[in-house]
Amino acid sequence: MNGDDKDSQISVRTLLLVLVGALTVYMAFCHPELGVGIGVSVVVVALVQQLLGR
């Protein structure tokens, strides 16, 4: 180990995104009406983030 562990380990942000994604897929599978709302809000938040990032 040369002290550059940042690239070889999973980040907390990546882990959180994977967990939230898995929860979203589970909710969309079990409750389709809730899954549609979650999907629309994810798309809106991603679009706003892209627009504000420019």
mmCIF file of C-alpha atoms in Angstrom:
data_model
loop_
_atom_site.group_PDB
_atom_site.id
_atom_site.type_symbol
_atom_site.label_atom_id
_atom_site.label_comp_id
_atom_site.label_asym_id
_atom_site.label_seq_id
_atom_site.Cartn_x
_atom_site.Cartn_y
_atom_site.Cartn_z
ATOM 1 C CA MET A 1 0.000 0.000 0.000
ATOM 2 C CA ASN A 2 1.452 3.287 -1.053
ATOM 3 C CA GLY A 3 -1.067 5.482 0.750
ATOM 4 C CA ASP A 4 -3.232 5.794 -2.369
ATOM 5 C CA ASP A 5 -6.152 3.704 -1.074
ATOM 6 C CA LYS A 6 -8.705 6.165 -2.403
ATOM 7 C CA ASP A 7 -8.890 4.511 -5.830
ATOM 8 C CA SER A 8 -8.952 0.929 -4.569
ATOM 9 C CA GLN A 9 -11.754 1.268 -2.012
ATOM 10 C CA ILE A 10 -15.430 1.971 -2.550
ATOM 11 C CA SER A 11 -16.394 5.447 -1.432
ATOM 12 C CA VAL A 12 -19.177 6.186 1.006
ATOM 13 C CA ARG A 13 -21.000 8.135 -1.694
ATOM 14 C CA THR A 14 -20.909 5.153 -4.076
ATOM 15 C CA LEU A 15 -22.129 2.814 -1.349
ATOM 16 C CA LEU A 16 -24.978 5.179 -0.494
ATOM 17 C CA LEU A 17 -25.999 5.477 -4.158
ATOM 18 C CA VAL A 18 -26.024 1.698 -4.568
ATOM 19 C CA LEU A 19 -28.132 1.231 -1.427
ATOM 20 C CA VAL A 20 -30.616 3.930 -2.428
ATOM 21 C CA GLY A 21 -30.811 2.443 -5.930
ATOM 22 C CA ALA A 22 -31.482 -1.022 -4.536
ATOM 23 C CA LEU A 23 -34.181 0.340 -2.232
ATOM 24 C CA THR A 24 -35.772 2.200 -5.149
ATOM 25 C CA VAL A 25 -35.831 -0.929 -7.309
ATOM 26 C CA TYR A 26 -37.357 -2.925 -4.450
ATOM 27 C CA MET A 27 -40.062 -0.311 -3.845
ATOM 28 C CA ALA A 28 -40.840 -0.028 -7.567
ATOM 29 C CA PHE A 29 -41.147 -3.802 -7.812
ATOM 30 C CA CYS A 30 -43.390 -4.230 -4.757
ATOM 31 C CA HIS A 31 -45.445 -1.035 -5.138
ATOM 32 C CA PRO A 32 -45.557 0.076 -8.805
ATOM 33 C CA GLU A 33 -47.490 3.285 -8.109
ATOM 34 C CA LEU A 34 -44.873 4.373 -5.584
ATOM 35 C CA GLY A 35 -42.096 3.334 -7.949
ATOM 36 C CA VAL A 36 -43.408 5.651 -10.658
ATOM 37 C CA GLY A 37 -43.338 8.611 -8.276
ATOM 38 C CA ILE A 38 -39.829 7.773 -7.114
ATOM 39 C CA GLY A 39 -38.661 7.357 -10.711
ATOM 40 C CA VAL A 40 -40.079 10.711 -11.785
ATOM 41 C CA SER A 41 -38.520 12.490 -8.820
ATOM 42 C CA VAL A 42 -35.124 10.907 -9.484
ATOM 43 C CA VAL A 43 -35.255 12.112 -13.084
ATOM 44 C CA VAL A 44 -36.265 15.632 -12.027
ATOM 45 C CA VAL A 45 -33.516 15.859 -9.394
ATOM 46 C CA ALA A 46 -30.923 14.583 -11.887
ATOM 47 C CA LEU A 47 -32.067 17.119 -14.498
ATOM 48 C CA VAL A 48 -31.926 20.007 -12.011
ATOM 49 C CA GLN A 49 -28.476 18.906 -10.878
ATOM 50 C CA GLN A 50 -27.240 18.813 -14.482
ATOM 51 C CA LEU A 51 -28.710 22.249 -15.241
ATOM 52 C CA LEU A 52 -27.260 23.845 -12.110
ATOM 53 C CA GLY A 53 -23.881 22.237 -12.657
ATOM 54 C CA ARG A 54 -23.311 24.114 -15.923
#
